[in-house]
Coordinates of C-alpha atoms in Angstrom, one line a residue:
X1 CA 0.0 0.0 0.0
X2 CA 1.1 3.4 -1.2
X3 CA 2.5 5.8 2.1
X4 CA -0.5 8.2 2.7
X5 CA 0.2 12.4 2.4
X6 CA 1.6 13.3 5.8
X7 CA 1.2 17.1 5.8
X8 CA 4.8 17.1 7.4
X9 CA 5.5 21.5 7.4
X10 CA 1.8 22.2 5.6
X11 CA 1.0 25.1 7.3
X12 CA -1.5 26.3 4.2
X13 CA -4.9 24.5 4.6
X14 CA -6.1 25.6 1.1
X15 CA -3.0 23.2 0.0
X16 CA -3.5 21.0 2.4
X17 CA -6.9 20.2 1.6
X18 CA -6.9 20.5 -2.6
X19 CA -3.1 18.4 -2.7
X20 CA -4.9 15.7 -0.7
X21 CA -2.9 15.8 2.8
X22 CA -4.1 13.6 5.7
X23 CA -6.1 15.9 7.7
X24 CA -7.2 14.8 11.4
X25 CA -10.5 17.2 11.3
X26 CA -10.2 20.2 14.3
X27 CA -12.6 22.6 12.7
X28 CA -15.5 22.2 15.6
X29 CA -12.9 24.1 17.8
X30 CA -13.1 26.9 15.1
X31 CA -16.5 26.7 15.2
X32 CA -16.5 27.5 18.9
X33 CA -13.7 30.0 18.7
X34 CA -15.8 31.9 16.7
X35 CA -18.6 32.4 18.8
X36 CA -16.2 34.8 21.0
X37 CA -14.2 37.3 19.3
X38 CA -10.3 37.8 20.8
X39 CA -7.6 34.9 21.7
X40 CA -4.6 34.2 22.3
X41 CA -3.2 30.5 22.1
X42 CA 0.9 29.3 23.5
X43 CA 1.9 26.3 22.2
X44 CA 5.5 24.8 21.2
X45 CA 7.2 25.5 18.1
X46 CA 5.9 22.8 15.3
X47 CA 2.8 21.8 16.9
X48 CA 0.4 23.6 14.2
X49 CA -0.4 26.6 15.3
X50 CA 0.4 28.4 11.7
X51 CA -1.9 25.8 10.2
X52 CA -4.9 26.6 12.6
X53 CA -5.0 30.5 11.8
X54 CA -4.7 29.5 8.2
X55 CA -7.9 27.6 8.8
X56 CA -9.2 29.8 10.9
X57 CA -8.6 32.6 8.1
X58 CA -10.4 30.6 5.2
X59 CA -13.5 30.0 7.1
X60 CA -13.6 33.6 7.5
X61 CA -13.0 34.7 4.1
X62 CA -16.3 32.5 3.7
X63 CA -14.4 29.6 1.1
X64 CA -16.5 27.1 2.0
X65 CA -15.6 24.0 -0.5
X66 CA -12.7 23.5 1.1
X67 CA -14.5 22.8 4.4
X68 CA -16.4 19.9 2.0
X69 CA -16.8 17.1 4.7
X70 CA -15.5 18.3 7.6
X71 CA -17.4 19.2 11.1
X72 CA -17.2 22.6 10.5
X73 CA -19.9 22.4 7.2
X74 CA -22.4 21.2 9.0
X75 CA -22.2 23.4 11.9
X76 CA -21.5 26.7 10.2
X77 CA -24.9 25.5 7.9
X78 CA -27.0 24.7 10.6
X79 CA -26.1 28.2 13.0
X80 CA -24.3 30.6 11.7
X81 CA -21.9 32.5 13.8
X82 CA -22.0 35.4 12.0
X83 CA -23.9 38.4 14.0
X84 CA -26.4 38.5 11.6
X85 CA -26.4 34.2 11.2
X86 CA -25.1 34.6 7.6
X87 CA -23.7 31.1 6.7
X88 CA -20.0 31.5 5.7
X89 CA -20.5 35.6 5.5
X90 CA -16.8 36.7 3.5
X91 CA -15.0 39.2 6.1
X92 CA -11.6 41.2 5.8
X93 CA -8.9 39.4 7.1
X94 CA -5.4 40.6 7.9
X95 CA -2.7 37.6 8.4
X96 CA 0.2 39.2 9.8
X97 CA 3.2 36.4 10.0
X98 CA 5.9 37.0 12.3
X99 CA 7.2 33.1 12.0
X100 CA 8.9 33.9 8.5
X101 CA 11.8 36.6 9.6
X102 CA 15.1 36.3 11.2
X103 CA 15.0 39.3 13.4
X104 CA 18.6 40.5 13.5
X105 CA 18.6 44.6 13.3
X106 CA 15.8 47.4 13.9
X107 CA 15.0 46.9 9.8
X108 CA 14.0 43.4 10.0
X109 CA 10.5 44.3 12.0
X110 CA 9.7 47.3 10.3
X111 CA 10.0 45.0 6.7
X112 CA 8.0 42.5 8.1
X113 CA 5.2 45.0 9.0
X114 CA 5.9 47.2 5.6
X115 CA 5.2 44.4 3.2
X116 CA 2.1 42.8 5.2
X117 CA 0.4 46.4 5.6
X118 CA 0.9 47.5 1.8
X119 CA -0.5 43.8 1.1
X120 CA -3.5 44.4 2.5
X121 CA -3.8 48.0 1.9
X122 CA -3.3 47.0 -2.0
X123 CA -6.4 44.1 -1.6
X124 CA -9.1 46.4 0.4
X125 CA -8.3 49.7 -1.4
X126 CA -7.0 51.5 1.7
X127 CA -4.6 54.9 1.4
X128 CA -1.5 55.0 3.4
X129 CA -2.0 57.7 5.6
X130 CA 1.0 57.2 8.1
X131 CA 4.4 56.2 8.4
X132 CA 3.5 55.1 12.5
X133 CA 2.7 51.6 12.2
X134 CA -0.2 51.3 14.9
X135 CA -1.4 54.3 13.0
X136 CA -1.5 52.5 9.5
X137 CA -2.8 49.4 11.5
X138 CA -5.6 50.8 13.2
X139 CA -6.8 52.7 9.5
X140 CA -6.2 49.4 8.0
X141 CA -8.7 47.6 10.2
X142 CA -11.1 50.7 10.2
X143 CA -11.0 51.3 6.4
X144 CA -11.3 47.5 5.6
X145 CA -14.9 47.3 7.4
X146 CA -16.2 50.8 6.4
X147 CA -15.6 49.1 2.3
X148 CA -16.8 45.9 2.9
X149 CA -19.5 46.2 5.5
X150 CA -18.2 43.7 7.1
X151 CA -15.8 43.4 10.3
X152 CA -12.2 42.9 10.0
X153 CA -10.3 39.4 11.5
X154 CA -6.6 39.9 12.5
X155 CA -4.7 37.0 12.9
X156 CA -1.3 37.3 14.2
X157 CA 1.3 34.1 13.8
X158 CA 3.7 33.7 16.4
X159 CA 3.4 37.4 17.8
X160 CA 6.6 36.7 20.0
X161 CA 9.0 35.7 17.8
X162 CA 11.0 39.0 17.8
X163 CA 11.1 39.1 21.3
X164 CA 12.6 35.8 21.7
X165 CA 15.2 36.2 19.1
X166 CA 16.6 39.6 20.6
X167 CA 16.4 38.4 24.1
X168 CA 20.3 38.1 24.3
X169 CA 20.3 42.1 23.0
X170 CA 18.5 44.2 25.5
X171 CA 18.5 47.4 22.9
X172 CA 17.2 45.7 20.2
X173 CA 14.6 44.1 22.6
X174 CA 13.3 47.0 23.9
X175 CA 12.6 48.7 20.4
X176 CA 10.9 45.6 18.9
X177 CA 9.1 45.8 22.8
X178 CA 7.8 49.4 21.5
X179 CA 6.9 48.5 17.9
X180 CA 4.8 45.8 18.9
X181 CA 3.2 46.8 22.4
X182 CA 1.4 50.1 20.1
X183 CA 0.5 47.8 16.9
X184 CA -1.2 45.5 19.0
X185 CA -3.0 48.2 21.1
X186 CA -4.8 48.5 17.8
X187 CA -6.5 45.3 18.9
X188 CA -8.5 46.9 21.8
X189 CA -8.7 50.4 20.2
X190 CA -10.2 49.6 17.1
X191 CA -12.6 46.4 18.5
X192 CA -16.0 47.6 17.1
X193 CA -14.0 47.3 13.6
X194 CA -12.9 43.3 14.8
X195 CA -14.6 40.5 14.5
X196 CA -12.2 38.0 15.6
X197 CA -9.0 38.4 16.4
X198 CA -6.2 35.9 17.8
X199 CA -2.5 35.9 18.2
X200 CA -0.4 32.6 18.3
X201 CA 3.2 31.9 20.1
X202 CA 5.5 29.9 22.4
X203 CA 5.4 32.5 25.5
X204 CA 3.4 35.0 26.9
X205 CA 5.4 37.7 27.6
X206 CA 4.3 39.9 30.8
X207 CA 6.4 42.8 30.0
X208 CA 4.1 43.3 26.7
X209 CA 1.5 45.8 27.1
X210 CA -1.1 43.0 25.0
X211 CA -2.0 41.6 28.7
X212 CA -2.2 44.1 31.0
X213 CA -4.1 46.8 28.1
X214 CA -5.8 44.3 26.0
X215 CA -8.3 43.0 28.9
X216 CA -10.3 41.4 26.6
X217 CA -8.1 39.2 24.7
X218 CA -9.0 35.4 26.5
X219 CA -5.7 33.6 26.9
X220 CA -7.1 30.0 26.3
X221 CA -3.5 28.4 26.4
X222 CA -4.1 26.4 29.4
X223 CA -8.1 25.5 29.2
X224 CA -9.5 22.1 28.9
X225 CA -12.2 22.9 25.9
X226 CA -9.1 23.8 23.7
X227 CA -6.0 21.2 25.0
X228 CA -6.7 19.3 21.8
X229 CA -6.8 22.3 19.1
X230 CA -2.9 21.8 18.4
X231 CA -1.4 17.8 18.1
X232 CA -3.2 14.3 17.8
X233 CA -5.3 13.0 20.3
X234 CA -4.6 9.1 21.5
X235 CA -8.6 8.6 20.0
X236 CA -7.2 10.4 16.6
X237 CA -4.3 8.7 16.3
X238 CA -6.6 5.2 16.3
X239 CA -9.5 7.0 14.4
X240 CA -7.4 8.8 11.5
X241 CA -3.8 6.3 11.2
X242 CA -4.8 3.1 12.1
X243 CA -3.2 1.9 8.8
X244 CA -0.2 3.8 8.8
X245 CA 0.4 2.5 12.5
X246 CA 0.1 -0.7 10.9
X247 CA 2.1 -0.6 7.9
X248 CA 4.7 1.1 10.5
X249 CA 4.6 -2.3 12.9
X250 CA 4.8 -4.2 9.3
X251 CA 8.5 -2.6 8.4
X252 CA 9.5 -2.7 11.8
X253 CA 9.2 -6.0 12.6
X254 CA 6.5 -4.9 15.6
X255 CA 2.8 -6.1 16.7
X256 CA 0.4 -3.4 16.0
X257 CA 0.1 -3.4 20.0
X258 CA 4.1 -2.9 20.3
X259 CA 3.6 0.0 17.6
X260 CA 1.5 2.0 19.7
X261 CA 2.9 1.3 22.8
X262 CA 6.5 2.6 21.6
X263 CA 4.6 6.0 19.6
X264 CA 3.0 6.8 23.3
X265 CA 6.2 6.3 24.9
X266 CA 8.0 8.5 22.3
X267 CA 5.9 11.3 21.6
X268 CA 2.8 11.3 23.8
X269 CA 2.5 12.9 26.9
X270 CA 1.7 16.5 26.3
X271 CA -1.5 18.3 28.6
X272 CA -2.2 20.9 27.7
X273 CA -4.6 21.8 30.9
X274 CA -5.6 20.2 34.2
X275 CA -8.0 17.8 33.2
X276 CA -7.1 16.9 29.1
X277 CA -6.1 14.1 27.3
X278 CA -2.4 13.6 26.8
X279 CA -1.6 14.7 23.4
X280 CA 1.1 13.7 20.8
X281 CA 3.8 15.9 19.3
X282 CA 2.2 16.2 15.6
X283 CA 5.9 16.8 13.7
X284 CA 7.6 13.7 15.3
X285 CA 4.4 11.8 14.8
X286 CA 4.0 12.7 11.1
X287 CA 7.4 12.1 10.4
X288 CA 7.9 8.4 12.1
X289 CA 4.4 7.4 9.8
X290 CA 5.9 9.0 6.6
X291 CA 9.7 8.1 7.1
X292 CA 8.7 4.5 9.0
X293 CA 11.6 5.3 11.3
X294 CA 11.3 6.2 14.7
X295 CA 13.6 9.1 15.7
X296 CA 13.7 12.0 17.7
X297 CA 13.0 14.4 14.8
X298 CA 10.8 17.2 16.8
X299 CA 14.2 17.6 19.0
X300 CA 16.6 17.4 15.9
X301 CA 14.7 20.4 14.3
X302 CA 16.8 22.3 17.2
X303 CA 16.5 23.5 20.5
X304 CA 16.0 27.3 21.3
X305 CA 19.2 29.1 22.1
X306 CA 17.4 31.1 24.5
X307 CA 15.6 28.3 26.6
X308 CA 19.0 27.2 27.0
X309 CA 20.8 30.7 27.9
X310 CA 17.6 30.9 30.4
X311 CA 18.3 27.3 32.1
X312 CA 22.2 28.6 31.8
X313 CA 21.2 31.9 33.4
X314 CA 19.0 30.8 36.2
X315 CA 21.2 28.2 37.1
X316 CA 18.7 25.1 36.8
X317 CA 18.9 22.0 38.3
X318 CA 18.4 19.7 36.0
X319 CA 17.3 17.0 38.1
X320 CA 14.5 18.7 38.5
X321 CA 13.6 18.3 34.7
X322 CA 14.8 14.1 35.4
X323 CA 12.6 14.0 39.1
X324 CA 9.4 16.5 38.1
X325 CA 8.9 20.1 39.6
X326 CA 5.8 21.2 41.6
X327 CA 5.0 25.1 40.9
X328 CA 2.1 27.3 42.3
X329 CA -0.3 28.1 39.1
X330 CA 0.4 31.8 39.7
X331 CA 3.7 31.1 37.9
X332 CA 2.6 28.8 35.0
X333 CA 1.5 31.6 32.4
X334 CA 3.9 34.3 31.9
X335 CA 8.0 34.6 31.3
X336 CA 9.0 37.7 32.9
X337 CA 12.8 38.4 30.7
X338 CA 15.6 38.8 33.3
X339 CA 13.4 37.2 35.9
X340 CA 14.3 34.3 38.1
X341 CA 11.8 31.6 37.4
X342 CA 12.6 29.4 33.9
X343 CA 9.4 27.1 34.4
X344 CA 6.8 29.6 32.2
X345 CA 9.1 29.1 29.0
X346 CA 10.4 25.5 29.6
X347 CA 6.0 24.2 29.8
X348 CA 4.8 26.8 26.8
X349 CA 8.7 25.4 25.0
X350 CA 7.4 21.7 25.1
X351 CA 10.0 20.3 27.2
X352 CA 8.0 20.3 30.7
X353 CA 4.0 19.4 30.8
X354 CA 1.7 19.5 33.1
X355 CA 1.5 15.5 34.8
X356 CA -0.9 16.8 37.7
X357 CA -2.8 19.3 39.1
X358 CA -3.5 19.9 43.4
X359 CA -6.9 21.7 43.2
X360 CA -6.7 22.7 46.6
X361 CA -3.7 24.3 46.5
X362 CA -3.3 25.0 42.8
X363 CA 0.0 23.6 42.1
X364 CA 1.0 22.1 38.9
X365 CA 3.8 19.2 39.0
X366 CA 5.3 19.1 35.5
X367 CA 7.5 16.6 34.1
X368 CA 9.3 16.1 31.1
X369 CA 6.7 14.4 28.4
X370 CA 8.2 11.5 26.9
X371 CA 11.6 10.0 25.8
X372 CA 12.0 11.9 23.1
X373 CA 12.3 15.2 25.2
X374 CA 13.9 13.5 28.1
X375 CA 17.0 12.1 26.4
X376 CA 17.2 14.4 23.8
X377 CA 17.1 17.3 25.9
X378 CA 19.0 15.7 28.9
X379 CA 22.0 14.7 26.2
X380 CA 21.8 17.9 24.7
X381 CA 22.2 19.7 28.1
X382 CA 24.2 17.6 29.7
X383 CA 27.7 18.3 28.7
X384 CA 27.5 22.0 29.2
X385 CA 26.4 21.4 32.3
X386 CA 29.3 18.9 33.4
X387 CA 31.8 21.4 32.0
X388 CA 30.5 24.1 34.6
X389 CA 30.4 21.5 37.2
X390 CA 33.6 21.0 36.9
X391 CA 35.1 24.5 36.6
X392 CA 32.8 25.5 40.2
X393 CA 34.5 22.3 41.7
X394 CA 38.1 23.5 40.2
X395 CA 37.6 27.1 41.2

């Protein structure tokens, strides 16, 4: 039997859907996103989040063939969540991606933000009228509904990325830190001109202004109805690969049984709340079904340089990533830069996960999720870590 599409770095659902990628179906959760209006969703690097707004983005631009089959038809015919229960009403959408940019000097921002905004200026017939970005923004979002009558969806793809590639260069931080924390006040100064709006990364900073201005935006990172939106489910896995699982055992010599058993112990593990399923890593999971190998290959894509400068920093004790860590829920959710406490950016990373939760005292005790994280991040730490060792022993 012919190896199946494994949409292995799709992050374009028009493609993904017309080429004829495996697609495990996660539109209901846009169908309940959209009854609100404002997000934001954390998750690791690779686990889909750039294919989720782009889903997100065609069901608001109304394409509704491509949704041929999928929960998401049925529900969007049946109750519209349009305000005035239009089925698959066509709106303005702005997609402003952040993921595609090495951010090296105070240009590389402002190119990022030049090209997306004359984009979309060019599409819905809207005059430059500033040279200040949250300016241009906010006239963007404003103009865009006045011309089409209908409101404007922002969708912002890893908002942080800037932040945590300058974090080892305070000055450069700072001025991406301005840029951003008055383009996405637009988000709360122009919301009668939004109709949905939601920004995607690995952390949530708390120096940006985007929590403590933006009091509507719902941080849904850490909630039960939306731990599966991002990665495969143990249930989806069975319901949507059952063959490829199979033809994996097949070339590997396994029992179906054994074959599940060694993906769980891999790449399972994740929670993504207090109460969820576990979830699998999506990357390594597509990959070992496509390439019929099992490898580490979500940890060979590379490990952030500045998780490991902030484990380096802080001084971690890395038998505490080996033994599990308990932590008060009041430090879960946001990395504070130059602050003492690693844990926020190690969970939202990928390479701690919630294992339980004490409701009566809310505290979390993470561990690492499965092998793949724990020897290849272990192995990967481990010898920078002997060397200081050794040079506080020698000293």
């Amino acid at each position: 039997m012919a190896t199946r599409k494994m949409p292995i770095g799709v992050q374009d659902f028009e493609k993904l859907r017309n080429e004829g990628y495996v697609y495990v179906d996660k539109t209901a959760y846009i169908y309940k996103l959209a009854q609100g209006n404002c997000y934001f969703l954390s998750r690791p690097r690779r686990f889909g989040k750039s294919l989720l707004l782009s889903t997100i983005k065609q069901y608001f631009l109304g394409n509704k063939d491509i949704f041929k089959g999928l929960a998401l038809e049925k529900l969007e015919d049946e109750n519209p969540t349009s305000f005035d229960h239009v089925a698959w009403a066509r709106h303005p959408v702005i997609y402003i991606d952040l993921n595609s940019q090495k951010y090296e000097d105070k240009e590389s921002l402002n190119r990022v933000l030049e090209e997306t905004f004359s984009k979309y200026e060019s599409i819905y017939h809207v005059e430059k009228t500033s040279d200040s970005y949250s300016l241009r923004f906010a006239h963007l979002v404003r103009t865009a509904y006045e011309k089409t009558g209908r409101q404007t969806v922002v969708l912002v793809d890893e908002y942080d990325k800037p932040l945590l590639q300058t974090l080892d260069n305070r000055e450069l931080f700072d001025d991406y830190r301005a840029t951003l924390k008055a383009f996405y006040g637009v988000l709360k100064s122009e919301d009668a001109s939004l109709r949905f709006s939601m920004l995607t990364g690995v952390t949530k900073f708390s120096q940006v202004s985007v929590w403590s201005d933006l009091n509507n935006l719902r941080d849904i990172s850490l909630l039960d109805d939306f731990s599966g939106m991002c990665g495969i489910t143990e249930k989806e896995l069975r319901d949507n690969f059952d063959e490829d699982v199979r033809e994996l055992a097949s070339y590997n010599k396994m029992s179906v049984d054994e074959c599940y058993a060694e993906l769980k112990k891999r790449y399972d593990g994740y929670h993504f709340s207090d109460n969820s399923d576990e979830v699998y890593n999506p990357f390594s999971l597509l990959n070992v079904l496509a390439g019929k190998k099992f490898s580490d290959y979500w940890f060979q894509t590379g490990t952030p340089t500045f998780l490991v400068a902030e484990i380096k920093r802080n001084d971690f004790d890395l038998r505490k990533l080996i033994n599990g860590v308990d932590v008060d829920s009041q430090r879960m959710s946001e990395y504070s830069v130059g602050g003492s406490n690693p844990i926020p950016i190690l969970v939202q990373s990928g390479y701690l996960t919630i294992k339980d939760y004490d409701r009566e005292f809310g505290f979390y005790h993470l561990e690492l999720p499965n092998e793949e994280v724990r020897y290849g991040f272990l192995n990967f730490l481990s010898p920078d870590f002997q060397c200081r060792k050794c040079n506080q022993t020698n000293r």
